[in-house]
Structure formats: structure tokens, C-alpha cells
Coordinates of C-alpha atoms and ligand atoms in Angstrom, one line a residue:
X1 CA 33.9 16.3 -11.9
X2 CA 34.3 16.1 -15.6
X3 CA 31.2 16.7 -17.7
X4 CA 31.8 13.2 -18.9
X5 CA 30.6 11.9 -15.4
X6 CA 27.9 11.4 -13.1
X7 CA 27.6 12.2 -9.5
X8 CA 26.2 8.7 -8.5
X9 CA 29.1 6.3 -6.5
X10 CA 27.1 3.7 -6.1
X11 CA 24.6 2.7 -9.3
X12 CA 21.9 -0.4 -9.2
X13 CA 20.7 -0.9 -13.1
X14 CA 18.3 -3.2 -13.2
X15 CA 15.5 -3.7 -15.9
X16 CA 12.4 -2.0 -13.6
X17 CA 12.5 1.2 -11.4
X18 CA 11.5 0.1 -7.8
X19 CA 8.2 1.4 -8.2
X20 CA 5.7 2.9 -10.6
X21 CA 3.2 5.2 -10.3
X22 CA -0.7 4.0 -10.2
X23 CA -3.3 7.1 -10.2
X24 CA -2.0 9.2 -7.4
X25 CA 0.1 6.7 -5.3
X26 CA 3.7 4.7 -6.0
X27 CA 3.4 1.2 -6.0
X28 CA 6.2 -1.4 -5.7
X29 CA 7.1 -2.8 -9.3
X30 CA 6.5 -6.7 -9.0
X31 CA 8.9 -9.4 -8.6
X32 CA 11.3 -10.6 -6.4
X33 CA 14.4 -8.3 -8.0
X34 CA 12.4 -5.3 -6.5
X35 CA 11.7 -6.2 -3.4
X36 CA 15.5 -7.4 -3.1
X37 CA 17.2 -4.4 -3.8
X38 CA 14.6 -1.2 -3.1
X39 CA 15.9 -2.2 0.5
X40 CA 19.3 -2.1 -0.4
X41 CA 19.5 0.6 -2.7
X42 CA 17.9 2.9 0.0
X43 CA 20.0 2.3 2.8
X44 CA 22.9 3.2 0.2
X45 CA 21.5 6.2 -1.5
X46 CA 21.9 5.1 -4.5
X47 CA 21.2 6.0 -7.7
X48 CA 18.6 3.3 -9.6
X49 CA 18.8 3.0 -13.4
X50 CA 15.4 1.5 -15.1
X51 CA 12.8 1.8 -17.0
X52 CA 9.5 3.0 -16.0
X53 CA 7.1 -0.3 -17.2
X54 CA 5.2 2.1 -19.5
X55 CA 6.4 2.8 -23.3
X56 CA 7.2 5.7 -24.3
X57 CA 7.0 7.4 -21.1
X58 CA 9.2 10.3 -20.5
X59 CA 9.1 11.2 -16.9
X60 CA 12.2 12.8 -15.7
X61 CA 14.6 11.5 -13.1
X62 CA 13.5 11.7 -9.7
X63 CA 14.0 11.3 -5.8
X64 CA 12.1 8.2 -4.4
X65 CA 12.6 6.6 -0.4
X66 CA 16.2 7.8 -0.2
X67 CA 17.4 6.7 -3.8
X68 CA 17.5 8.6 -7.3
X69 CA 15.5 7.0 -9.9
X70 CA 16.8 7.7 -13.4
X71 CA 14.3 6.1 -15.8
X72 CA 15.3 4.7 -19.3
X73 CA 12.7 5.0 -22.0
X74 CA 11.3 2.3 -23.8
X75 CA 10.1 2.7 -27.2
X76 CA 6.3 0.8 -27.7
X77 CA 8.5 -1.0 -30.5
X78 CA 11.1 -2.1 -27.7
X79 CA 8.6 -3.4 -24.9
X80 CA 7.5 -5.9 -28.1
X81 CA 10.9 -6.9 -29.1
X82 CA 13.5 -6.6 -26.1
X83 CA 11.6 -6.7 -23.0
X84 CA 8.4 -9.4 -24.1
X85 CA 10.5 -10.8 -26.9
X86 CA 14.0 -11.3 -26.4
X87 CA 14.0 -10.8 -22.8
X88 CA 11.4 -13.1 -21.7
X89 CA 10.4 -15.0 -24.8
X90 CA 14.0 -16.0 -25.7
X91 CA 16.2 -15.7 -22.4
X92 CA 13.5 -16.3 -19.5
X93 CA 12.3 -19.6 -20.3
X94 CA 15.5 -20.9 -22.1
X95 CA 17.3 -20.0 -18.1
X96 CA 14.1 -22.2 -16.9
X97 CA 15.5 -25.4 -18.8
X98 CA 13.3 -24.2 -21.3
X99 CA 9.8 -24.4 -19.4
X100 CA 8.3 -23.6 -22.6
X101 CA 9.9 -23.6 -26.0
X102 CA 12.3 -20.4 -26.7
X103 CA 11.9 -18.3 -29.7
X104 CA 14.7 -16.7 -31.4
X105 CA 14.3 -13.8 -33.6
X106 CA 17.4 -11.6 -35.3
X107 CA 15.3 -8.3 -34.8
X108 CA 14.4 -9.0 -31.4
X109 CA 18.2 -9.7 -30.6
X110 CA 18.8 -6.0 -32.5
X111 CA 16.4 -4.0 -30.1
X112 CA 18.1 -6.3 -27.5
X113 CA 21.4 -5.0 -28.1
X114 CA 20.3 -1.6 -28.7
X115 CA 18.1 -1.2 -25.5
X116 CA 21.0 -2.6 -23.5
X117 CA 23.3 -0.1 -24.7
X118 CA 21.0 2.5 -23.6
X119 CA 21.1 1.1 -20.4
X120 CA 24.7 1.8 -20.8
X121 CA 24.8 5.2 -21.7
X122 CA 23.0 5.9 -18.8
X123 CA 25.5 4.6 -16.6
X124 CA 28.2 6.3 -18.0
X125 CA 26.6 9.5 -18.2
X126 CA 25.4 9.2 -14.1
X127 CA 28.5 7.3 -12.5
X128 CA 31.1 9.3 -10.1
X129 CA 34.4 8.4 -11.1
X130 CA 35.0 4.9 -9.8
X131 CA 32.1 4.4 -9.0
X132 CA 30.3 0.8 -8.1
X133 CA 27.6 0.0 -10.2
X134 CA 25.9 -3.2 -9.8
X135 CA 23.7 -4.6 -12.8
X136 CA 21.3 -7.0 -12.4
X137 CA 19.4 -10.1 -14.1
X138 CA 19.1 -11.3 -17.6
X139 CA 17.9 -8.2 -19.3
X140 CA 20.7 -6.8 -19.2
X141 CA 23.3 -9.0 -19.5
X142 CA 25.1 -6.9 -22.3
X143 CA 25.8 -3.9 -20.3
X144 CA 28.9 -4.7 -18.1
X145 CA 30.8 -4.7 -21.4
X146 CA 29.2 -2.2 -22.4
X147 CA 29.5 0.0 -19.8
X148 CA 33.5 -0.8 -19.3
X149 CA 34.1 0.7 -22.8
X150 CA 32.3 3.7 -21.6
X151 CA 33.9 3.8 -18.3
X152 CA 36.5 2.0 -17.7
X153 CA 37.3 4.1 -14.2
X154 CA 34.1 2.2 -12.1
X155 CA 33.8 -1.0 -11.0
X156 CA 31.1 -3.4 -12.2
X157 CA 29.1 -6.4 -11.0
X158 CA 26.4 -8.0 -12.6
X159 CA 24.0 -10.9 -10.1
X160 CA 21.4 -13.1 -11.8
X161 CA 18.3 -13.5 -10.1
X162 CA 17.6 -16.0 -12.8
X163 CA 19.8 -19.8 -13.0
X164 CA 22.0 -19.6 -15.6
X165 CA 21.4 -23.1 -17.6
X166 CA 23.6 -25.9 -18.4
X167 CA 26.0 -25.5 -21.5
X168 CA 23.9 -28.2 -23.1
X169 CA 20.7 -26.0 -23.1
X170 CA 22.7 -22.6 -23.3
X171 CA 24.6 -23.6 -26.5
X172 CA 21.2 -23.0 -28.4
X173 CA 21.0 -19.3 -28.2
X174 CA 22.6 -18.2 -31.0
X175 CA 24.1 -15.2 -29.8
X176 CA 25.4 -17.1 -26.8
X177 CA 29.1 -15.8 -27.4
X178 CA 27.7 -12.6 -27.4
X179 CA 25.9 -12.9 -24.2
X180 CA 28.9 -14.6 -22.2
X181 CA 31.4 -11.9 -23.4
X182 CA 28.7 -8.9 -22.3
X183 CA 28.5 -10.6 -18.8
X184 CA 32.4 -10.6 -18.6
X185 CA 32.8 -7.0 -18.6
X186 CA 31.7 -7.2 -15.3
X187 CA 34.6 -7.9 -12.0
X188 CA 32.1 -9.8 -9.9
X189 CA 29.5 -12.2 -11.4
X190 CA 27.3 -13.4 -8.7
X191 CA 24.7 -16.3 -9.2
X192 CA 22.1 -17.7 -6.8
X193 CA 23.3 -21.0 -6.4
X194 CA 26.6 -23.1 -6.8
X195 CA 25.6 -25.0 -10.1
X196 CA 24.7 -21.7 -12.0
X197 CA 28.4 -21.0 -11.2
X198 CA 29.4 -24.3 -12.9
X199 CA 27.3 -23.9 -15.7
X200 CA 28.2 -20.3 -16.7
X201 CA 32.1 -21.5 -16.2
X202 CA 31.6 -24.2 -18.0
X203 CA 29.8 -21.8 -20.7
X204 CA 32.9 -19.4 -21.1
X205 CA 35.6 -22.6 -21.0
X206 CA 33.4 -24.5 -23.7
X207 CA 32.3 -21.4 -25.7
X208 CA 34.7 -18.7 -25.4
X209 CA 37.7 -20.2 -24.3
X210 CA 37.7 -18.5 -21.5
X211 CA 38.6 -19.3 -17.8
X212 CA 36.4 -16.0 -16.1
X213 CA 38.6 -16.8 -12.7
X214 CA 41.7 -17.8 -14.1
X215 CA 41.4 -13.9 -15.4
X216 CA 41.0 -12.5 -11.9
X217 CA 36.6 -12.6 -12.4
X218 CA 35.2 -13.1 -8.6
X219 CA 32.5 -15.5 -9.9
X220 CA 30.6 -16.7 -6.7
X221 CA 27.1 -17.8 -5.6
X222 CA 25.1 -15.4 -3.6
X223 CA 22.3 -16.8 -2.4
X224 CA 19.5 -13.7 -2.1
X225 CA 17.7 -13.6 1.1
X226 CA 15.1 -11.3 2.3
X227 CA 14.8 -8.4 5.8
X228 CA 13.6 -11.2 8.3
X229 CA 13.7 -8.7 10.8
X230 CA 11.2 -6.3 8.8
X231 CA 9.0 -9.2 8.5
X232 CA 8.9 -10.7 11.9
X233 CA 7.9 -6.9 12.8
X234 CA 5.3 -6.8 9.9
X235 CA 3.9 -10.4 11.6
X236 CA 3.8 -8.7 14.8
X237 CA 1.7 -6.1 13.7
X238 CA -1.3 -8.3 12.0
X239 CA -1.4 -10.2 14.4
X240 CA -2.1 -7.5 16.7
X241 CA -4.5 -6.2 14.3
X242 CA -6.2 -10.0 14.4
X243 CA -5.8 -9.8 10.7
X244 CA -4.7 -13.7 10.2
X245 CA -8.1 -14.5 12.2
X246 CA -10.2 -12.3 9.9
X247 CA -8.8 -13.9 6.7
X248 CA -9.6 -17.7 8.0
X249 CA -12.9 -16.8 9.4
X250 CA -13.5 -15.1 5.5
X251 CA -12.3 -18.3 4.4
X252 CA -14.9 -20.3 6.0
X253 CA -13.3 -21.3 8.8
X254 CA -11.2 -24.5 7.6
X255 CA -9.5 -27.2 8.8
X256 CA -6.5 -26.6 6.7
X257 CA -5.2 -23.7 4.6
X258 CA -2.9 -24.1 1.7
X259 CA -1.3 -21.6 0.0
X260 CA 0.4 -20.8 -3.1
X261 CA 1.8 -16.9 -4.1
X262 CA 3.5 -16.6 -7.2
X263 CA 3.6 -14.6 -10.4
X264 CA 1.6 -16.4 -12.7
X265 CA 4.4 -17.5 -14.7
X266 CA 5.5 -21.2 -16.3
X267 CA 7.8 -21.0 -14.1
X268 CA 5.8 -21.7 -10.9
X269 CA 4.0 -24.7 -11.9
X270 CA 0.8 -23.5 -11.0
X271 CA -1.0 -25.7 -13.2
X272 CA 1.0 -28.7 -11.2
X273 CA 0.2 -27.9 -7.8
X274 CA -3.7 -27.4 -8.5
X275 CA -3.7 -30.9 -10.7
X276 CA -2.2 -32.7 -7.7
X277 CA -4.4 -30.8 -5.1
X278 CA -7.2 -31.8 -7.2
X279 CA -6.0 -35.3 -7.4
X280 CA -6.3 -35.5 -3.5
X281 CA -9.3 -34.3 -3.6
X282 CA -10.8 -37.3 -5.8
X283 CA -9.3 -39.5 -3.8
X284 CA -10.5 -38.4 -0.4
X285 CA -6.7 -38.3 1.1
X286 CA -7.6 -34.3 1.4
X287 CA -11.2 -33.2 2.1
X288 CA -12.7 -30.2 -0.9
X289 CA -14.9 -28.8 2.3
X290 CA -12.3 -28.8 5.1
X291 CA -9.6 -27.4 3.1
X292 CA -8.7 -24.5 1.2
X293 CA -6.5 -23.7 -1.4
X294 CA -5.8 -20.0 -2.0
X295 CA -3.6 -19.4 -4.9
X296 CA -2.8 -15.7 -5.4
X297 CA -1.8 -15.1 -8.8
X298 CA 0.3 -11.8 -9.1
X299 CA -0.3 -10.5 -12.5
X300 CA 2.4 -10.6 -15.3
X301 CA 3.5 -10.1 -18.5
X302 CA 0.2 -10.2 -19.7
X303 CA 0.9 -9.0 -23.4
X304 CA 2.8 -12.0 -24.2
X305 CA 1.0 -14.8 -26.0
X306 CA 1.9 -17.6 -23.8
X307 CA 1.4 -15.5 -20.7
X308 CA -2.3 -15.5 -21.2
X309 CA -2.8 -19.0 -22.3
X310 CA -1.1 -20.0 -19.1
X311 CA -4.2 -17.4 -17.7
X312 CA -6.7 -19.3 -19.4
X313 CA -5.5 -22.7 -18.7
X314 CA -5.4 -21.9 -14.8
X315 CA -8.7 -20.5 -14.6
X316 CA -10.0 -23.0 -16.5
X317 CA -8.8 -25.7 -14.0
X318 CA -9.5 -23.4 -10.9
X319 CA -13.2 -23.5 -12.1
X320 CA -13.0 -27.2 -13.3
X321 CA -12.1 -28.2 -9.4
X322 CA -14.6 -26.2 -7.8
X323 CA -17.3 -27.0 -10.1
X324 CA -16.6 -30.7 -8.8
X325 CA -16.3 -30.2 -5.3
X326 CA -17.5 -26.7 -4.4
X327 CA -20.1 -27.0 -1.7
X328 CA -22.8 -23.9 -1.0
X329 CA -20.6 -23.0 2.0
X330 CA -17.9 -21.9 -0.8
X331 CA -15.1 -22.8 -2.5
X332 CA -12.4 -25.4 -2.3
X333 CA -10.1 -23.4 -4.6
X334 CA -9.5 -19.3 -3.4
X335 CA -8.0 -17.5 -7.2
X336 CA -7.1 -14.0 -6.4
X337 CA -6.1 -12.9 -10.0
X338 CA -4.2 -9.7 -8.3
X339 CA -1.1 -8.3 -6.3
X340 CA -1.2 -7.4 -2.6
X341 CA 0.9 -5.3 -0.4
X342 CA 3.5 -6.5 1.2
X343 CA 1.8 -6.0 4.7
X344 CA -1.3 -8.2 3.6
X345 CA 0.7 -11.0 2.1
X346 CA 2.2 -11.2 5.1
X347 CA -0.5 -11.5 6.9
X348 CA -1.6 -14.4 4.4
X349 CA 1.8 -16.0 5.5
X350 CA 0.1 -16.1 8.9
X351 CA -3.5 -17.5 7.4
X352 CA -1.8 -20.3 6.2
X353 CA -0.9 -24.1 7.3
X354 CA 1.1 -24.8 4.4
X355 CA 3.1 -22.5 1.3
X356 CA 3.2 -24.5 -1.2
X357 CA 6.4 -23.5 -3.0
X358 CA 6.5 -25.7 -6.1
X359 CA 8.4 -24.2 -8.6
X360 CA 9.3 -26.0 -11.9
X361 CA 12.3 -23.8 -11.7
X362 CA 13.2 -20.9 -10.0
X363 CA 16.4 -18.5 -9.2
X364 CA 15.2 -18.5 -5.4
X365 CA 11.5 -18.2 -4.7
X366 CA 12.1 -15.5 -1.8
X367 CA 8.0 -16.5 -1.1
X368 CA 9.5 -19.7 0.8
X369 CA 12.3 -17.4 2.3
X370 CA 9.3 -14.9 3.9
X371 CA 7.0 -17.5 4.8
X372 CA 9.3 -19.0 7.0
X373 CA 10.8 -15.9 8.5
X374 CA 6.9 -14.6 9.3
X375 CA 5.9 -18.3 10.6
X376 CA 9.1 -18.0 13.2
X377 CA 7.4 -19.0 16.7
X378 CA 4.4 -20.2 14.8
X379 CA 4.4 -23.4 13.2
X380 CA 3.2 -24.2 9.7
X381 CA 4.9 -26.6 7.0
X382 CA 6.7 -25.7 3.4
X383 CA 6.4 -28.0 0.7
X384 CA 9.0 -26.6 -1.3
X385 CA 10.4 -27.3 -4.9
X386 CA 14.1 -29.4 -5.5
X387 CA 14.0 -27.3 -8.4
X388 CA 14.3 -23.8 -6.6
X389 CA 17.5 -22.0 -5.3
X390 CA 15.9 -21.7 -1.9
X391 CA 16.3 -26.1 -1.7
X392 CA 20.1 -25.6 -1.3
X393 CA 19.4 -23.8 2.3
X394 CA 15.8 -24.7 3.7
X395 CA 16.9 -28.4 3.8
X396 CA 14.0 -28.6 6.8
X397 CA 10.9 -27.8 4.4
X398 CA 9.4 -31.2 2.2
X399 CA 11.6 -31.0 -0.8
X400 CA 9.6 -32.5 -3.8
X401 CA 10.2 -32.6 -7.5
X402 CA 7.0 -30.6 -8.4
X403 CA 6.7 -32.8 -12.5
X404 CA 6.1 -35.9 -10.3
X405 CA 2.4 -35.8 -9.3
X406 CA 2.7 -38.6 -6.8
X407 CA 5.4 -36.8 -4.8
X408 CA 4.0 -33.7 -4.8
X409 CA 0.5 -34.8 -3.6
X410 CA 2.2 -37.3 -0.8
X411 CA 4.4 -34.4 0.1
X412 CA 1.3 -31.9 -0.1
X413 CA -0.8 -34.9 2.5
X414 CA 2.3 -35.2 4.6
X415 CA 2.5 -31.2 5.2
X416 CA -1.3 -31.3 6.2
X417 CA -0.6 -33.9 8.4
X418 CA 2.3 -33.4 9.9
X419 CA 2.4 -33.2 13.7
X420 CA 2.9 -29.8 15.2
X421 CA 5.6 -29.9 17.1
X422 CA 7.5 -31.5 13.8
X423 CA 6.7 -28.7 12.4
X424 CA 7.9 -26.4 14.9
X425 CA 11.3 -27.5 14.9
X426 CA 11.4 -27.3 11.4
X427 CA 10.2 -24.1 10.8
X428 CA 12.4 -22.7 13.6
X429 CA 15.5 -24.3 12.1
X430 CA 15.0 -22.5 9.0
X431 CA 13.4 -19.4 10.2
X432 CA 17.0 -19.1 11.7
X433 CA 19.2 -20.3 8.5
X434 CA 16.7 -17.4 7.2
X435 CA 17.7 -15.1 10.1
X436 CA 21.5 -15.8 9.8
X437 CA 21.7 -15.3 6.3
X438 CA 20.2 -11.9 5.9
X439 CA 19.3 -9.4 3.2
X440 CA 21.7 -7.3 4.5
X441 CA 24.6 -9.8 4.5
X442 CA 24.5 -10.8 1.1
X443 CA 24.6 -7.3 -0.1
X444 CA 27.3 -6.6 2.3
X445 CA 29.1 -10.1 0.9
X446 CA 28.8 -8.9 -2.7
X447 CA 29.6 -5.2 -2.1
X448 CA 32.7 -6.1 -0.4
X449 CA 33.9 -8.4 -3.3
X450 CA 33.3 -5.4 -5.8
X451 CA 35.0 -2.9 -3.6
X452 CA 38.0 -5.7 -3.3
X453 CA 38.7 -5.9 -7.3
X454 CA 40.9 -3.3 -9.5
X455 CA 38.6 -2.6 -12.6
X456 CA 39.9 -4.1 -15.9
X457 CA 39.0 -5.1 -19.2
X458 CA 39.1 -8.9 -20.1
X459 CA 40.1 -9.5 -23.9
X460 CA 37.1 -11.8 -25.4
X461 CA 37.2 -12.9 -29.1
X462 CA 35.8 -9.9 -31.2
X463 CA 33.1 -11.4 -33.0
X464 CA 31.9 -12.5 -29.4
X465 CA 31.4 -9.2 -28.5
X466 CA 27.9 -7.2 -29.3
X467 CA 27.8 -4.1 -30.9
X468 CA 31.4 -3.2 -30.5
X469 CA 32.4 0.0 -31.5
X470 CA 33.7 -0.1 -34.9
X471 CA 36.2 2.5 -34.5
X472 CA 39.3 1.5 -32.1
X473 CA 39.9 5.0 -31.1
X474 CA 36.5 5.2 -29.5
X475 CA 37.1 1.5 -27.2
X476 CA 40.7 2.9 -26.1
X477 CA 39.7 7.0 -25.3
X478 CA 36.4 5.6 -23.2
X479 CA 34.8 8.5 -24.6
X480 CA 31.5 8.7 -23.2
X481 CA 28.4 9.1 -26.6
X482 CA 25.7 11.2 -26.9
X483 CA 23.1 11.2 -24.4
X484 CA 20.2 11.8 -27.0
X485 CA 19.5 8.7 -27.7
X486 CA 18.2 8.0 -24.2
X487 CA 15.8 10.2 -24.6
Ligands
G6P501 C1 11.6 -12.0 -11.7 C2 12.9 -11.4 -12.4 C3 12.9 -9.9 -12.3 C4 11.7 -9.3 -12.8 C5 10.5 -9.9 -12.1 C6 9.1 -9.3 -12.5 O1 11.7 -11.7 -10.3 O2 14.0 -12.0 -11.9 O3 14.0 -9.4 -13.1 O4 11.7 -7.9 -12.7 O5 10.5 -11.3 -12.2 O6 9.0 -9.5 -13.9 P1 8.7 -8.3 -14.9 O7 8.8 -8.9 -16.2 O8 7.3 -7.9 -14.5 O9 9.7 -7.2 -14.6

């Protein structure tokens, strides 16, 4: 092995580590990336290339559930500019049809470029030769080109979690050639659904002049799925321990329970669903006593401004409602401000009548993907957003455009009403797309396509490119930099 290389054959790089540590314990890092790919990454030993979620951290690489975890530091300076700035001030909501308004900043794009690179170093210095290394989501959309100047022996595919927005909306970033050309370095470039393929072809033809297939790219959609088995199994076992009872009878004992699980992110249109709930609630078509809404709201990205006006605003309204129509016997509205293990959201899945899944825009939403899989055998309805990737494959749930109040309460009154053997066959018919379409599969489906390709370099424009290297010698000897700057 030359000292030039790693040891790793197989590489995931993906903004977060699996898991952090809290006081004494690991805990799963949030998000639906994470709980994704720890599966995947385990079963394939791999090596996992991230950074910790704490700045300036130094802890050392480490063995973690069958994988290596090779953290990449973040500098206090970074987390502001990259990771809440460019990352998920610029490029998160402007991939959400721009939920809220992007901001574009120069130095933020600099740390951008700069903290990807890193990422890049790190590969090179821990990939075998040839080795696969997959990259994921729109942190690090710079790195496949990166990484094949550094290492232009290993194979490299990059899968957005994220959609990947129409030209029209794209075209605004200004370092959008830049962005396109860094995603090119990669062989395979997998997207959740078929229109973020169109849109990111249409991107390179319109902006780059560039046909990624007609120069041997596998660009495909990969739907993500989740371990159905692992949760029919984790179903099996609260319901054993009568856990779904316990959480109604907490609950009050209602007629119906809705529920919604989501980060607490613009994305999810939170705000939405409890307007509309609260609409049918003044109305009488749902009743504030026999009813209850629990909204989980997983913590995140709390340092960014918008972030915690979207906190405020929530809270605000969740204590509006219930000041209307709370009765002594409790609440109509259930806000837990907090994340739960995967074993107890589960057993919410089992709680609940209805998931509401009402995304204003979403990659996925694996949330509808588990509730169904837990609620095989069991009944229950999903109201489920038009504007998530999951719509393209749970055709069975009550599709809605969540920005139209008067679907999205009819849709949220049908689900409540719905007869149960209706929703039987429904839920079975997607608890079996769910089933057929596993975890496993669309790793396998993806791996195979990467194994399938003969690494090579794609010629974009120069000025597309970020950062190149200024010195030709260095693109064409793949020499691999200095490590130091990692540290
Ligand atoms: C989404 C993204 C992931 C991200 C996760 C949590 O699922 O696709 O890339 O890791 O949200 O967000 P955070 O900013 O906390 O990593």
C-alpha cells in the first residue's frame, strides 16, 4: 500500500458521523441521512468520513457498530459560515423551491469550498486503492471533483437526499457552475426521485453544456427506503411490552390520534398542518376533546436565525390552539420539543390513527416510509404530502398539497374518518411497496452501478470548476496534499 493511501475499500462521506457522543452514551446524529446509511455502512464495514456536530472538536478516529468513524474538524468559524450558512442558509432552502428566501454570501461560499476540500483530503488520505467511496447530500457537493484530482484510482458516487430544484430556481446561485461541475466528478449521481434527475440534467445541458450521460455518468433516481423488517420486529416488541396502550391511555384516552414527527424545519410545514388542524377544530368537523394532535418536534439547527423564529412561531400557535380549546382533562395539541429513540417513535407509530406527513417539500420523508412499515397488519391512515419523494411510491396514502388549507383539512377529516377496513387495504398495499423496495435493495441497486463504471475524469469548463489547483502538474500526478490541514 503506498503511503499515499488509505486502507478503507469502501468510504461513506457524508456531512455528520452516525452518532455523537452525549455525557457517557452514543446517540444517533439526527436526520434521515443517518438513519439511512448507519445500517448500510455497518453491514459493509466501512469506513464513515464526518464531522463530529461540535466545533473545534478533535477526537480521534474511532471504531463504532462495525464501521470506522474518521471525523473531520470544524472550525467555530466554519459551523457559522459553511455548515449554518452556506449549507443550510444558501443550498437547503434554495433545494426546497426556496421555502424561505436564500442568502448568498462570497465568504460563506469560501469556507464552503474550503471545508469541502477537507472533506477531500480525507478521502484521499483513507481510501484503498480503487476503492468506492460514496458521498452524500448537499454539503458536500464539491468533493467528487475534488476527490478525483486526489485520486483518480477509486470510484465515486455522490446521492442527494435533498431534490435538486428546477434550472429556473437553480440558475440563481451564483456559484451554480461551480456546484454542477463538483457533482460531476462523481460516476454515479443518484437522486431520490425522477424529476430531480431532469432538473440536474437539464442544469448541466443549460449551464455547462454538458450532457452528464452522453459522457458515460449513471445518473438515476434512487428512491431511499428504510429496514422494514427491523421495524416490523421493533413493532412487535412494544407491542408486547403494551407500550402503544400506555402512550394513548397518557394521552387521555382519545377518540382519534394524529400525529406529526419531523425536524422542526420550514421544510415540514408544521405551521400548516397545526393552522388546518386548528381550522377543524373551529369548525366542529374534528372534536379539540376527542382528538389529539401530537407533534414531535426533533430539535435542529437551532443557531440559525430562521431556525428559531420558526421555534417561536410554532409554539406560539401550539399555545394559541390549546388556549382555545384545551379542556381541564388536557390538551388538544401534544408539543414534544425533543428527539426520541428509534424504539419509542416506533411505538408512537403504533399510538397513532393518522401520520400526518405534510411536507412543503421534502427529498423523501422516510417518517411516512416507517409508519407504514410499523402499521403492517394494523390499520391506520397517511395523509401524505404531493410535495414529498415518498408520493411517487405510497400512491395508497391521501396525497394532499399541504399550501392548500382546504385540502389538507378535508384530507386530514377523511383520514379520521375513513372506514377501517379502507384503511387496511391501503396500508397493507403500501406496507408491501415498502417491503419490496427495501433499505437493502437500494444500496445494493446503487453499489452495483458504482462497482459497474471505470473511473474517469469528465472535462468541465475551468472557471466552472472550484478551487482547482493552480498548478497543472499537481491535477495530472494526483498527488495526494498535506494532511495538516485536517487537523
Ligand atoms: C436531512 C439532510 C441530512 C441532514 C439531516 C439533519 O435529513 O438530508 O443531510 O444530516 O437533515 O440535519 P443536520 O443539519 O442536523 O445534520
Amino acid at each position: 500500500m503506498s503511503p499515499q493511501t488509505g486502507r478503507h475499500s469502501f468510504l461513506v462521506v457524508a456531512n455528520r458521523l452516525p452518532c455523537r457522543r452525549a455525557a457517557d452514551a452514543w446517540r444517533a446524529s439526527p436526520g434521515g441521512l443517518v438513519a439511512t446509511l448507519a445500517p448500510v455502512a455497518t453491514r459493509h464495514s466501512a469506513g464513515w468520513i464526518g464531522w463530529s456536530g461540535i466545533a473545534d472538536d478533535d477526537t480521534d478516529p474511532g471504531e463504532h457498530a462495525g464501521m470506522t468513524l474518521i471525523p473531520v474538524r470544524l472550525s467555530a468559524a466554519e459551523v457559522t459560515a459553511h455548515y449554518e450558512g452556506f449549507a443550510n442558509s444558501t443550498i437547503w432552502p434554495l433545494y426546497h423551491d426556496n421555502v424561505i428566501a436564500p442568502r448568498f454570501s462570497r465568504s460563506w461560499w469560501e469556507s464552503h469550498q474550503q471545508v469541502n476540500r477537507r472533506f477531500a483530503e480525507a478521502v484521499a488520505a483513507s481510501a484503498a486503492p480503487g476503492a468506492r467511496v460514496w458521498v452524500h447530500d448537499y454539503q458536500l457537493q464539491l468533493v467528487p471533483q475534488m476527490v478525483r484530482r486526489l485520486r483518480p484510482d477509486v470510484r465515486i458516487g455522490f446521492f442527494c437526499h435533498i431534490p435538486f430544484p428546477p434550472v429556473g430556481l437553480f440558475a440563481q446561485l451564483p456559484w451554480r457552475a461551480e456546484v454542477l461541475s463538483g457533482l460531476l466528478g462523481a460516476d454515479v449521481i443518484g437522486f431520490q426521485r425522477r424529476a430531480d434527475v431532469e432538473n440536474f440534467t437539464a442544469a448541466c445541458i443549460r449551464l455547462l453544456g454538458i450532457d452528464p450521460r452522453a459522457e458515460g455518468r449513471i445518473v438515476e433516481a434512487y428512491p431511499v427506503s428504510v429496514d422494514s423488517a427491523h421495524i416490523t420486529a421493533l413493532a412487535r416488541d412494544a407491542e408486547r411490552q403494551d407500550e402503544p396502550e400506555r402512550i394513548r391511555a397518557d394521552l387521555g384516552d382519545p377518540q382519534t390520534v394524529l400525529l406529526g414527527i419531523d425536524r422542526l424545519d420550514h421544510t415540514k410545514g408544521i405551521l400548516e398542518r397545526l393552522l388546518a388542524v386548528e381550522e377543524l377544530f373551529d369548525t366542529g368537523a374534528l372534536d379539540p376533546v376527542t382528538t389529539r394532535l401530537v407533534q414531535i418536534a426533533v430539535p435542529s439547527r437551532e443557531a440559525i436565525p430562521a431556525y428559531r423564529d420558526l421555534r417561536a412561531e410554532v409554539e406560539r400557535t401550539v399555545g394559541r390552539i390549546n388556549g382555545k380549546f384545551a379542556g381541564l382533562g388536557g390538551a388538544s395539541i401534544h408539543y414534544l420539543h425533543r428527539d426520541y429513540p428509534f424504539e419509542s417513535v416506533v411505538a408512537w407509530y403504533l399510538a397513532a390513527d393518522v401520520l400526518l406527513a405534510t411536507s412543503l417539500r421534502d427529498g423523501m420523508n422516510l417518517v411516512a416510509k416507517e409508519y407504514v412499515a410499523a402499521r403492517r397488519g394494523r390499520g391506520g391512515v397517511l395523509v401524505l404530502s404531493e410535495f414529498a419523494g415518498a408520493a411517487d411510491e405510497l400512491t395508497e396514502a391521501l396525497i394532499v398539497n399541504p399550501h392548500d388549507r382546504d385540502a389538507l383539512g378535508a384530507a386530514i377529516t377523511r383520514a379520521v374518518r375513513m372506514e377501517s377496513g379502507g384503511a387496511h387495504t391501503r396500508i397493507e398495499a403500501m406496507a408491501a411497496t415498502v417491503a419490496d423496495r427495501s433499505l437493502c435493495a437500494w444500496a445494493t441497486r446503487f453499489l452495483d452501478d458504482l462497482e459497474s463504471v471505470s473511473p474517469a475524469a469528465l472535462t468541465v469548463p475551468p472557471e466552472a470548476e472550484a478551487g482547482a489547483p493552480a498548478t497543472p502538474e499537481a491535477e495530472v500526478s494526483g498527488a495526494v496534499p498535506s494532511m495538516s490541514a485536517q487537523r
